[in-house]
């Protein structure tokens, strides 16, 4: 285990996660305030998964070839520009451009930071120590929404974006001055995503992960756009309560080091399927709750399933990525395929909400994950990993 790189990558992931989660509680109400309906709002949010489909495999391969740190610094700069667009945003066009930049930054920072973390770990300890890193990063995801909600209530709705920009700027400066010069050049092959996706889907366990990734990411519209609106519009509560709800959803992610240890012990595939099952079960019942406090309980248990799924999934993919010598590429290709589910869901979810309401959307998502679990289970337990010639891909 390479402790220095592990600690550095964990710190980057924690600070970036905190920065982008600060504006989480206010983002959908803020964008909707320019006069969009629920369907149009979902279309704006669909931009991020659409762009991520193309940017993730490119950033993954770039990080393998030119270095993780260089790609992360690029992502931080892009995210800062995105924050500026949110701050000056007065039309859907500026918000749309900001979402494009958000997608590129997510692929360049979050995914590559995870790849950097996994680089420093061996197979035997991967689940446990990846879990510790993800648990620490989750502190940012827990504290960020609470801070953002309070800032919006106490000052004004743009305050979370200002704080986020400040944190990202400091992090970018720190990395620029602490990153060694790298003379590796960007090559045309770094932008050929078709070969990367073919390789990913040629490996049976990864094909199962692609299926689960799609159905799990299909829940993003419900959890990131409509849960905040559901709390504000249905329960008539403020942004602070949205932050509290997000806190409860993410609370169990603090214990990913425990769930990672369980995945080391009981197997990645088993824990991946179990986590998805728990997440789907409690998501379904979000649609029938009539109390904010019951909603918090359901979100907490849903978060347990999400935490088990998260650390087990990254560990499984990293095991495969290490065997074929392409961890960055595997992470990027997975996110590209998973975001297809998110993109399609954003297009459909807004329509479902307009026609049937938010409650039905939560129930539909629970059923969708259940179907994905059944299909993915046929692939996840395969142990056959092909030998890959790096010159071919």
PDB file of C-alpha atoms in Angstrom, residues 15-318:
ATOM      1  CA  UNK A  15     -12.667  18.429  -0.511  1.00  0.00           C
ATOM      2  CA  UNK A  16     -14.127  18.163  -4.004  1.00  0.00           C
ATOM      3  CA  UNK A  17     -17.115  16.199  -2.731  1.00  0.00           C
ATOM      4  CA  UNK A  18     -17.736  18.805  -0.028  1.00  0.00           C
ATOM      5  CA  UNK A  19     -17.513  21.626  -2.580  1.00  0.00           C
ATOM      6  CA  UNK A  20     -19.997  20.150  -5.047  1.00  0.00           C
ATOM      7  CA  UNK A  21     -22.439  19.003  -2.358  1.00  0.00           C
ATOM      8  CA  UNK A  22     -22.672  22.501  -0.860  1.00  0.00           C
ATOM      9  CA  UNK A  23     -24.974  23.600  -3.667  1.00  0.00           C
ATOM     10  CA  UNK A  24     -26.835  20.271  -3.899  1.00  0.00           C
ATOM     11  CA  UNK A  25     -29.911  21.360  -1.858  1.00  0.00           C
ATOM     12  CA  UNK A  26     -30.505  24.537  -3.870  1.00  0.00           C
ATOM     13  CA  UNK A  27     -29.537  23.509  -7.395  1.00  0.00           C
ATOM     14  CA  UNK A  28     -32.866  22.225  -8.730  1.00  0.00           C
ATOM     15  CA  UNK A  29     -34.998  24.982  -7.087  1.00  0.00           C
ATOM     16  CA  UNK A  30     -32.468  27.588  -8.289  1.00  0.00           C
ATOM     17  CA  UNK A  31     -32.565  26.404 -11.905  1.00  0.00           C
ATOM     18  CA  UNK A  32     -36.343  25.984 -11.812  1.00  0.00           C
ATOM     19  CA  UNK A  33     -36.670  29.608 -10.672  1.00  0.00           C
ATOM     20  CA  UNK A  34     -35.973  30.882 -14.213  1.00  0.00           C
ATOM     21  CA  UNK A  35     -39.424  29.634 -15.201  1.00  0.00           C
ATOM     22  CA  UNK A  36     -38.955  25.955 -16.099  1.00  0.00           C
ATOM     23  CA  UNK A  37     -41.521  23.216 -15.480  1.00  0.00           C
ATOM     24  CA  UNK A  38     -40.562  19.786 -14.103  1.00  0.00           C
ATOM     25  CA  UNK A  39     -40.034  18.245 -17.544  1.00  0.00           C
ATOM     26  CA  UNK A  40     -37.817  21.123 -18.719  1.00  0.00           C
ATOM     27  CA  UNK A  41     -35.895  20.975 -15.454  1.00  0.00           C
ATOM     28  CA  UNK A  42     -35.218  17.273 -15.998  1.00  0.00           C
ATOM     29  CA  UNK A  43     -33.976  18.033 -19.520  1.00  0.00           C
ATOM     30  CA  UNK A  44     -31.429  20.510 -18.136  1.00  0.00           C
ATOM     31  CA  UNK A  45     -30.225  17.923 -15.631  1.00  0.00           C
ATOM     32  CA  UNK A  46     -30.036  15.249 -18.361  1.00  0.00           C
ATOM     33  CA  UNK A  47     -27.119  17.146 -19.878  1.00  0.00           C
ATOM     34  CA  UNK A  48     -24.703  15.957 -17.180  1.00  0.00           C
ATOM     35  CA  UNK A  49     -25.161  12.205 -17.725  1.00  0.00           C
ATOM     36  CA  UNK A  50     -25.196  12.713 -21.516  1.00  0.00           C
ATOM     37  CA  UNK A  51     -21.826  14.488 -21.511  1.00  0.00           C
ATOM     38  CA  UNK A  52     -20.436  12.063 -18.908  1.00  0.00           C
ATOM     39  CA  UNK A  53     -21.120   9.193 -21.324  1.00  0.00           C
ATOM     40  CA  UNK A  54     -18.424  10.612 -23.605  1.00  0.00           C
ATOM     41  CA  UNK A  55     -16.119  12.359 -21.142  1.00  0.00           C
ATOM     42  CA  UNK A  56     -15.620   9.544 -18.604  1.00  0.00           C
ATOM     43  CA  UNK A  57     -13.774   7.015 -20.804  1.00  0.00           C
ATOM     44  CA  UNK A  58     -11.663   9.817 -22.294  1.00  0.00           C
ATOM     45  CA  UNK A  59     -10.644  11.118 -18.866  1.00  0.00           C
ATOM     46  CA  UNK A  60      -9.975   7.576 -17.663  1.00  0.00           C
ATOM     47  CA  UNK A  61      -7.613   6.796 -20.527  1.00  0.00           C
ATOM     48  CA  UNK A  62      -5.967  10.232 -20.310  1.00  0.00           C
ATOM     49  CA  UNK A  63      -5.263   9.650 -16.638  1.00  0.00           C
ATOM     50  CA  UNK A  64      -3.644   6.301 -17.452  1.00  0.00           C
ATOM     51  CA  UNK A  65      -1.390   7.961 -20.027  1.00  0.00           C
ATOM     52  CA  UNK A  66      -0.590  11.501 -18.825  1.00  0.00           C
ATOM     53  CA  UNK A  67      -1.051  11.120 -15.075  1.00  0.00           C
ATOM     54  CA  UNK A  68      -3.939  11.279 -12.616  1.00  0.00           C
ATOM     55  CA  UNK A  69      -2.958  14.629 -11.074  1.00  0.00           C
ATOM     56  CA  UNK A  70      -2.874  16.531 -14.360  1.00  0.00           C
ATOM     57  CA  UNK A  71      -6.380  15.371 -15.240  1.00  0.00           C
ATOM     58  CA  UNK A  72      -7.666  16.243 -11.754  1.00  0.00           C
ATOM     59  CA  UNK A  73      -6.256  19.794 -11.973  1.00  0.00           C
ATOM     60  CA  UNK A  74      -7.941  20.227 -15.356  1.00  0.00           C
ATOM     61  CA  UNK A  75     -11.240  19.075 -13.831  1.00  0.00           C
ATOM     62  CA  UNK A  76     -10.985  21.546 -10.949  1.00  0.00           C
ATOM     63  CA  UNK A  77     -10.485  24.459 -13.351  1.00  0.00           C
ATOM     64  CA  UNK A  78     -13.508  23.364 -15.379  1.00  0.00           C
ATOM     65  CA  UNK A  79     -15.660  23.112 -12.228  1.00  0.00           C
ATOM     66  CA  UNK A  80     -14.667  26.649 -11.173  1.00  0.00           C
ATOM     67  CA  UNK A  81     -15.831  27.966 -14.555  1.00  0.00           C
ATOM     68  CA  UNK A  82     -19.073  26.068 -14.032  1.00  0.00           C
ATOM     69  CA  UNK A  83     -19.591  27.791 -10.667  1.00  0.00           C
ATOM     70  CA  UNK A  84     -19.143  31.185 -12.319  1.00  0.00           C
ATOM     71  CA  UNK A  85     -21.855  30.337 -14.854  1.00  0.00           C
ATOM     72  CA  UNK A  86     -24.228  29.305 -12.069  1.00  0.00           C
ATOM     73  CA  UNK A  87     -23.574  32.596 -10.277  1.00  0.00           C
ATOM     74  CA  UNK A  88     -24.281  34.758 -13.316  1.00  0.00           C
ATOM     75  CA  UNK A  89     -26.979  32.419 -14.632  1.00  0.00           C
ATOM     76  CA  UNK A  90     -30.226  34.087 -15.610  1.00  0.00           C
ATOM     77  CA  UNK A  91     -31.298  31.791 -18.445  1.00  0.00           C
ATOM     78  CA  UNK A  92     -31.521  28.088 -19.180  1.00  0.00           C
ATOM     79  CA  UNK A  93     -28.706  28.379 -21.751  1.00  0.00           C
ATOM     80  CA  UNK A  94     -26.108  29.362 -19.142  1.00  0.00           C
ATOM     81  CA  UNK A  95     -27.334  26.600 -16.831  1.00  0.00           C
ATOM     82  CA  UNK A  96     -27.069  24.100 -19.692  1.00  0.00           C
ATOM     83  CA  UNK A  97     -23.443  25.081 -20.360  1.00  0.00           C
ATOM     84  CA  UNK A  98     -22.708  24.844 -16.634  1.00  0.00           C
ATOM     85  CA  UNK A  99     -24.077  21.289 -16.585  1.00  0.00           C
ATOM     86  CA  UNK A 100     -21.803  20.358 -19.509  1.00  0.00           C
ATOM     87  CA  UNK A 101     -18.783  21.603 -17.568  1.00  0.00           C
ATOM     88  CA  UNK A 102     -20.020  19.859 -14.413  1.00  0.00           C
ATOM     89  CA  UNK A 103     -19.997  16.559 -16.286  1.00  0.00           C
ATOM     90  CA  UNK A 104     -16.435  16.989 -17.530  1.00  0.00           C
ATOM     91  CA  UNK A 105     -15.254  18.046 -14.069  1.00  0.00           C
ATOM     92  CA  UNK A 106     -16.962  15.083 -12.394  1.00  0.00           C
ATOM     93  CA  UNK A 107     -15.236  12.635 -14.728  1.00  0.00           C
ATOM     94  CA  UNK A 108     -11.870  14.376 -14.361  1.00  0.00           C
ATOM     95  CA  UNK A 109     -11.864  14.753 -10.571  1.00  0.00           C
ATOM     96  CA  UNK A 110     -14.130  12.272  -8.792  1.00  0.00           C
ATOM     97  CA  UNK A 111     -13.547   9.269 -11.042  1.00  0.00           C
ATOM     98  CA  UNK A 112      -9.818   9.835 -11.388  1.00  0.00           C
ATOM     99  CA  UNK A 113      -9.418  10.435  -7.642  1.00  0.00           C
ATOM    100  CA  UNK A 114     -11.083   7.056  -7.055  1.00  0.00           C
ATOM    101  CA  UNK A 115      -8.759   5.440  -9.602  1.00  0.00           C
ATOM    102  CA  UNK A 116      -5.813   7.086  -7.837  1.00  0.00           C
ATOM    103  CA  UNK A 117      -7.012   5.690  -4.502  1.00  0.00           C
ATOM    104  CA  UNK A 118      -7.408   2.199  -5.929  1.00  0.00           C
ATOM    105  CA  UNK A 119      -3.928   2.416  -7.511  1.00  0.00           C
ATOM    106  CA  UNK A 120      -2.379   2.498  -4.058  1.00  0.00           C
ATOM    107  CA  UNK A 121      -4.153  -0.617  -2.746  1.00  0.00           C
ATOM    108  CA  UNK A 122      -3.647  -4.348  -3.150  1.00  0.00           C
ATOM    109  CA  UNK A 123      -6.479  -6.826  -3.738  1.00  0.00           C
ATOM    110  CA  UNK A 124      -6.455  -8.279  -0.209  1.00  0.00           C
ATOM    111  CA  UNK A 125      -6.993  -4.908   1.494  1.00  0.00           C
ATOM    112  CA  UNK A 126      -8.851  -3.095  -1.280  1.00  0.00           C
ATOM    113  CA  UNK A 127     -12.389  -3.299   0.076  1.00  0.00           C
ATOM    114  CA  UNK A 128     -11.454  -2.182   3.593  1.00  0.00           C
ATOM    115  CA  UNK A 129      -9.135   0.710   2.703  1.00  0.00           C
ATOM    116  CA  UNK A 130     -11.175   1.880  -0.285  1.00  0.00           C
ATOM    117  CA  UNK A 131     -14.082   1.898   2.159  1.00  0.00           C
ATOM    118  CA  UNK A 132     -12.128   4.062   4.600  1.00  0.00           C
ATOM    119  CA  UNK A 133     -11.324   6.531   1.836  1.00  0.00           C
ATOM    120  CA  UNK A 134     -14.898   6.665   0.572  1.00  0.00           C
ATOM    121  CA  UNK A 135     -16.160   7.003   4.152  1.00  0.00           C
ATOM    122  CA  UNK A 136     -13.923  10.023   4.733  1.00  0.00           C
ATOM    123  CA  UNK A 137     -15.035  11.577   1.443  1.00  0.00           C
ATOM    124  CA  UNK A 138     -18.613  11.032   2.558  1.00  0.00           C
ATOM    125  CA  UNK A 139     -18.041  13.529   5.362  1.00  0.00           C
ATOM    126  CA  UNK A 140     -18.000  16.158   2.634  1.00  0.00           C
ATOM    127  CA  UNK A 141     -21.198  14.775   1.128  1.00  0.00           C
ATOM    128  CA  UNK A 142     -22.896  14.891   4.537  1.00  0.00           C
ATOM    129  CA  UNK A 143     -21.724  18.280   5.754  1.00  0.00           C
ATOM    130  CA  UNK A 144     -21.929  20.025   2.363  1.00  0.00           C
ATOM    131  CA  UNK A 145     -25.731  19.939   1.904  1.00  0.00           C
ATOM    132  CA  UNK A 146     -26.362  21.038   5.497  1.00  0.00           C
ATOM    133  CA  UNK A 147     -23.959  23.970   5.105  1.00  0.00           C
ATOM    134  CA  UNK A 148     -25.443  24.840   1.720  1.00  0.00           C
ATOM    135  CA  UNK A 149     -29.018  24.765   2.960  1.00  0.00           C
ATOM    136  CA  UNK A 150     -28.192  26.954   5.948  1.00  0.00           C
ATOM    137  CA  UNK A 151     -26.264  29.441   3.781  1.00  0.00           C
ATOM    138  CA  UNK A 152     -29.189  29.748   1.378  1.00  0.00           C
ATOM    139  CA  UNK A 153     -31.681  30.285   4.213  1.00  0.00           C
ATOM    140  CA  UNK A 154     -29.481  32.711   6.166  1.00  0.00           C
ATOM    141  CA  UNK A 155     -28.117  34.778   3.253  1.00  0.00           C
ATOM    142  CA  UNK A 156     -29.234  34.188  -0.336  1.00  0.00           C
ATOM    143  CA  UNK A 157     -29.588  31.298  -2.756  1.00  0.00           C
ATOM    144  CA  UNK A 158     -26.277  31.991  -4.555  1.00  0.00           C
ATOM    145  CA  UNK A 159     -24.207  31.851  -1.338  1.00  0.00           C
ATOM    146  CA  UNK A 160     -23.505  28.080  -1.630  1.00  0.00           C
ATOM    147  CA  UNK A 161     -22.050  28.576  -5.125  1.00  0.00           C
ATOM    148  CA  UNK A 162     -19.713  31.305  -3.854  1.00  0.00           C
ATOM    149  CA  UNK A 163     -18.342  29.120  -1.054  1.00  0.00           C
ATOM    150  CA  UNK A 164     -17.959  26.173  -3.431  1.00  0.00           C
ATOM    151  CA  UNK A 165     -15.961  28.311  -5.895  1.00  0.00           C
ATOM    152  CA  UNK A 166     -13.624  29.478  -3.142  1.00  0.00           C
ATOM    153  CA  UNK A 167     -12.857  25.917  -1.971  1.00  0.00           C
ATOM    154  CA  UNK A 168     -12.255  24.660  -5.518  1.00  0.00           C
ATOM    155  CA  UNK A 169      -9.885  27.542  -6.245  1.00  0.00           C
ATOM    156  CA  UNK A 170      -7.758  26.810  -3.163  1.00  0.00           C
ATOM    157  CA  UNK A 171      -7.642  23.077  -3.978  1.00  0.00           C
ATOM    158  CA  UNK A 172      -6.575  23.766  -7.565  1.00  0.00           C
ATOM    159  CA  UNK A 173      -3.728  26.064  -6.450  1.00  0.00           C
ATOM    160  CA  UNK A 174      -2.484  23.508  -3.933  1.00  0.00           C
ATOM    161  CA  UNK A 175      -2.373  20.747  -6.538  1.00  0.00           C
ATOM    162  CA  UNK A 176      -0.693  22.883  -9.195  1.00  0.00           C
ATOM    163  CA  UNK A 177       2.217  23.714  -6.906  1.00  0.00           C
ATOM    164  CA  UNK A 178       2.569  20.172  -5.544  1.00  0.00           C
ATOM    165  CA  UNK A 179       2.318  18.224  -8.794  1.00  0.00           C
ATOM    166  CA  UNK A 180       5.519  17.193 -10.514  1.00  0.00           C
ATOM    167  CA  UNK A 181       6.013  18.154 -14.143  1.00  0.00           C
ATOM    168  CA  UNK A 182       4.968  15.436 -16.554  1.00  0.00           C
ATOM    169  CA  UNK A 183       6.108  15.472 -20.196  1.00  0.00           C
ATOM    170  CA  UNK A 184       3.659  12.792 -21.350  1.00  0.00           C
ATOM    171  CA  UNK A 185       1.744  13.916 -24.430  1.00  0.00           C
ATOM    172  CA  UNK A 186      -1.935  13.552 -25.219  1.00  0.00           C
ATOM    173  CA  UNK A 187      -2.457  11.178 -28.158  1.00  0.00           C
ATOM    174  CA  UNK A 188      -5.384  10.716 -30.547  1.00  0.00           C
ATOM    175  CA  UNK A 189      -6.046   7.206 -29.244  1.00  0.00           C
ATOM    176  CA  UNK A 190      -7.021   8.724 -25.879  1.00  0.00           C
ATOM    177  CA  UNK A 191     -10.245   9.921 -27.499  1.00  0.00           C
ATOM    178  CA  UNK A 192     -11.323   6.591 -29.011  1.00  0.00           C
ATOM    179  CA  UNK A 193     -14.037   5.548 -26.586  1.00  0.00           C
ATOM    180  CA  UNK A 194     -15.441   2.706 -28.714  1.00  0.00           C
ATOM    181  CA  UNK A 195     -12.478   0.388 -28.090  1.00  0.00           C
ATOM    182  CA  UNK A 196     -12.608   1.147 -24.372  1.00  0.00           C
ATOM    183  CA  UNK A 197     -16.295   0.275 -24.114  1.00  0.00           C
ATOM    184  CA  UNK A 198     -15.803  -2.905 -26.163  1.00  0.00           C
ATOM    185  CA  UNK A 199     -13.085  -4.036 -23.780  1.00  0.00           C
ATOM    186  CA  UNK A 200     -15.238  -3.275 -20.750  1.00  0.00           C
ATOM    187  CA  UNK A 201     -18.255  -5.184 -22.071  1.00  0.00           C
ATOM    188  CA  UNK A 202     -16.124  -8.164 -23.138  1.00  0.00           C
ATOM    189  CA  UNK A 203     -15.564  -9.002 -19.452  1.00  0.00           C
ATOM    190  CA  UNK A 204     -18.590 -10.706 -17.923  1.00  0.00           C
ATOM    191  CA  UNK A 205     -18.428  -9.263 -14.368  1.00  0.00           C
ATOM    192  CA  UNK A 206     -18.035  -5.785 -15.841  1.00  0.00           C
ATOM    193  CA  UNK A 207     -21.017  -6.361 -18.119  1.00  0.00           C
ATOM    194  CA  UNK A 208     -23.040  -7.082 -14.978  1.00  0.00           C
ATOM    195  CA  UNK A 209     -21.694  -3.892 -13.430  1.00  0.00           C
ATOM    196  CA  UNK A 210     -22.766  -1.937 -16.514  1.00  0.00           C
ATOM    197  CA  UNK A 211     -26.335  -3.194 -16.094  1.00  0.00           C
ATOM    198  CA  UNK A 212     -26.461  -2.337 -12.406  1.00  0.00           C
ATOM    199  CA  UNK A 213     -24.750   0.984 -13.010  1.00  0.00           C
ATOM    200  CA  UNK A 214     -27.427   1.960 -15.508  1.00  0.00           C
ATOM    201  CA  UNK A 215     -30.368   1.155 -13.238  1.00  0.00           C
ATOM    202  CA  UNK A 216     -28.734   2.678 -10.146  1.00  0.00           C
ATOM    203  CA  UNK A 217     -27.882   5.876 -12.022  1.00  0.00           C
ATOM    204  CA  UNK A 218     -31.416   5.937 -13.363  1.00  0.00           C
ATOM    205  CA  UNK A 219     -32.410   6.957  -9.831  1.00  0.00           C
ATOM    206  CA  UNK A 220     -30.435  10.217 -10.058  1.00  0.00           C
ATOM    207  CA  UNK A 221     -33.363  12.338 -11.273  1.00  0.00           C
ATOM    208  CA  UNK A 222     -35.482  11.150  -8.362  1.00  0.00           C
ATOM    209  CA  UNK A 223     -32.777  11.591  -5.733  1.00  0.00           C
ATOM    210  CA  UNK A 224     -30.993  14.709  -6.983  1.00  0.00           C
ATOM    211  CA  UNK A 225     -33.788  16.727  -8.590  1.00  0.00           C
ATOM    212  CA  UNK A 226     -37.156  15.616  -7.282  1.00  0.00           C
ATOM    213  CA  UNK A 227     -36.397  14.728  -3.649  1.00  0.00           C
ATOM    214  CA  UNK A 228     -35.466  18.386  -2.919  1.00  0.00           C
ATOM    215  CA  UNK A 229     -38.578  19.570  -4.764  1.00  0.00           C
ATOM    216  CA  UNK A 230     -40.677  16.898  -3.036  1.00  0.00           C
ATOM    217  CA  UNK A 231     -39.615  18.164   0.384  1.00  0.00           C
ATOM    218  CA  UNK A 232     -40.135  21.826  -0.481  1.00  0.00           C
ATOM    219  CA  UNK A 233     -43.404  21.478  -2.400  1.00  0.00           C
ATOM    220  CA  UNK A 234     -45.109  18.536  -0.643  1.00  0.00           C
ATOM    221  CA  UNK A 235     -44.095  19.209   2.963  1.00  0.00           C
ATOM    222  CA  UNK A 236     -43.743  22.988   2.531  1.00  0.00           C
ATOM    223  CA  UNK A 237     -40.301  23.020   4.159  1.00  0.00           C
ATOM    224  CA  UNK A 238     -37.167  25.143   3.617  1.00  0.00           C
ATOM    225  CA  UNK A 239     -33.745  24.427   2.065  1.00  0.00           C
ATOM    226  CA  UNK A 240     -32.358  23.494   5.486  1.00  0.00           C
ATOM    227  CA  UNK A 241     -34.686  20.494   5.615  1.00  0.00           C
ATOM    228  CA  UNK A 242     -33.492  19.423   2.179  1.00  0.00           C
ATOM    229  CA  UNK A 243     -29.947  19.475   3.564  1.00  0.00           C
ATOM    230  CA  UNK A 244     -31.051  17.345   6.529  1.00  0.00           C
ATOM    231  CA  UNK A 245     -32.672  14.799   4.210  1.00  0.00           C
ATOM    232  CA  UNK A 246     -29.523  14.524   2.096  1.00  0.00           C
ATOM    233  CA  UNK A 247     -27.549  14.123   5.324  1.00  0.00           C
ATOM    234  CA  UNK A 248     -29.668  11.113   6.334  1.00  0.00           C
ATOM    235  CA  UNK A 249     -29.362   9.589   2.860  1.00  0.00           C
ATOM    236  CA  UNK A 250     -25.586   9.800   2.998  1.00  0.00           C
ATOM    237  CA  UNK A 251     -25.044   8.996   6.677  1.00  0.00           C
ATOM    238  CA  UNK A 252     -24.443   5.269   6.159  1.00  0.00           C
ATOM    239  CA  UNK A 253     -21.695   6.047   3.652  1.00  0.00           C
ATOM    240  CA  UNK A 254     -19.522   6.963   6.633  1.00  0.00           C
ATOM    241  CA  UNK A 255     -19.298   3.238   7.344  1.00  0.00           C
ATOM    242  CA  UNK A 256     -18.118   2.112   3.927  1.00  0.00           C
ATOM    243  CA  UNK A 257     -14.914   0.863   5.551  1.00  0.00           C
ATOM    244  CA  UNK A 258     -17.065  -1.747   7.342  1.00  0.00           C
ATOM    245  CA  UNK A 259     -19.002  -2.637   4.203  1.00  0.00           C
ATOM    246  CA  UNK A 260     -15.740  -2.789   2.257  1.00  0.00           C
ATOM    247  CA  UNK A 261     -14.417  -5.289   4.783  1.00  0.00           C
ATOM    248  CA  UNK A 262     -17.569  -7.360   4.287  1.00  0.00           C
ATOM    249  CA  UNK A 263     -16.990  -7.344   0.537  1.00  0.00           C
ATOM    250  CA  UNK A 264     -13.446  -8.642   1.166  1.00  0.00           C
ATOM    251  CA  UNK A 265     -14.932 -11.419   3.274  1.00  0.00           C
ATOM    252  CA  UNK A 266     -18.148 -12.421   1.485  1.00  0.00           C
ATOM    253  CA  UNK A 267     -17.270 -11.474  -2.077  1.00  0.00           C
ATOM    254  CA  UNK A 268     -17.725  -8.341  -4.162  1.00  0.00           C
ATOM    255  CA  UNK A 269     -20.568  -9.695  -6.295  1.00  0.00           C
ATOM    256  CA  UNK A 270     -22.647 -10.858  -3.335  1.00  0.00           C
ATOM    257  CA  UNK A 271     -22.375  -7.518  -1.561  1.00  0.00           C
ATOM    258  CA  UNK A 272     -23.047  -5.569  -4.769  1.00  0.00           C
ATOM    259  CA  UNK A 273     -26.337  -7.404  -5.289  1.00  0.00           C
ATOM    260  CA  UNK A 274     -27.300  -7.150  -1.608  1.00  0.00           C
ATOM    261  CA  UNK A 275     -26.643  -3.410  -1.524  1.00  0.00           C
ATOM    262  CA  UNK A 276     -28.710  -2.798  -4.653  1.00  0.00           C
ATOM    263  CA  UNK A 277     -31.566  -4.861  -3.218  1.00  0.00           C
ATOM    264  CA  UNK A 278     -31.695  -2.832  -0.001  1.00  0.00           C
ATOM    265  CA  UNK A 279     -31.538   0.431  -1.953  1.00  0.00           C
ATOM    266  CA  UNK A 280     -34.387  -0.621  -4.262  1.00  0.00           C
ATOM    267  CA  UNK A 281     -36.626  -1.839  -1.423  1.00  0.00           C
ATOM    268  CA  UNK A 282     -36.558   1.398   0.548  1.00  0.00           C
ATOM    269  CA  UNK A 283     -36.696   3.600  -2.524  1.00  0.00           C
ATOM    270  CA  UNK A 284     -39.969   1.997  -3.525  1.00  0.00           C
ATOM    271  CA  UNK A 285     -41.545   3.005  -0.211  1.00  0.00           C
ATOM    272  CA  UNK A 286     -40.509   6.656  -0.574  1.00  0.00           C
ATOM    273  CA  UNK A 287     -43.568   6.878  -2.793  1.00  0.00           C
ATOM    274  CA  UNK A 288     -46.024   6.127   0.010  1.00  0.00           C
ATOM    275  CA  UNK A 289     -44.604   8.198   2.876  1.00  0.00           C
ATOM    276  CA  UNK A 290     -46.727  11.074   4.173  1.00  0.00           C
ATOM    277  CA  UNK A 291     -44.351  12.393   6.846  1.00  0.00           C
ATOM    278  CA  UNK A 292     -40.993  14.121   6.533  1.00  0.00           C
ATOM    279  CA  UNK A 293     -39.681  12.200   9.558  1.00  0.00           C
ATOM    280  CA  UNK A 294     -40.652   8.832   8.052  1.00  0.00           C
ATOM    281  CA  UNK A 295     -38.986   9.995   4.853  1.00  0.00           C
ATOM    282  CA  UNK A 296     -35.750  10.509   6.797  1.00  0.00           C
ATOM    283  CA  UNK A 297     -35.874   6.947   8.143  1.00  0.00           C
ATOM    284  CA  UNK A 298     -36.455   5.508   4.678  1.00  0.00           C
ATOM    285  CA  UNK A 299     -33.638   7.591   3.231  1.00  0.00           C
ATOM    286  CA  UNK A 300     -31.278   6.383   5.962  1.00  0.00           C
ATOM    287  CA  UNK A 301     -31.928   2.694   5.209  1.00  0.00           C
ATOM    288  CA  UNK A 302     -31.809   3.380   1.490  1.00  0.00           C
ATOM    289  CA  UNK A 303     -28.420   4.975   2.110  1.00  0.00           C
ATOM    290  CA  UNK A 304     -27.178   1.774   3.784  1.00  0.00           C
ATOM    291  CA  UNK A 305     -27.906  -0.117   0.587  1.00  0.00           C
ATOM    292  CA  UNK A 306     -26.257   2.592  -1.473  1.00  0.00           C
ATOM    293  CA  UNK A 307     -23.122   2.518   0.689  1.00  0.00           C
ATOM    294  CA  UNK A 308     -22.788  -1.275   0.413  1.00  0.00           C
ATOM    295  CA  UNK A 309     -23.263  -1.084  -3.341  1.00  0.00           C
ATOM    296  CA  UNK A 310     -20.827   1.794  -3.765  1.00  0.00           C
ATOM    297  CA  UNK A 311     -17.725   0.428  -2.052  1.00  0.00           C
ATOM    298  CA  UNK A 312     -18.308  -3.128  -3.285  1.00  0.00           C
ATOM    299  CA  UNK A 313     -18.794  -1.981  -6.879  1.00  0.00           C
ATOM    300  CA  UNK A 314     -15.645   0.166  -6.993  1.00  0.00           C
ATOM    301  CA  UNK A 315     -13.616  -2.614  -5.381  1.00  0.00           C
ATOM    302  CA  UNK A 316     -14.909  -5.214  -7.842  1.00  0.00           C
ATOM    303  CA  UNK A 317     -14.084  -3.039 -10.836  1.00  0.00           C
ATOM    304  CA  UNK A 318     -10.683  -2.145  -9.443  1.00  0.00           C
TER     305      UNK A 318
END
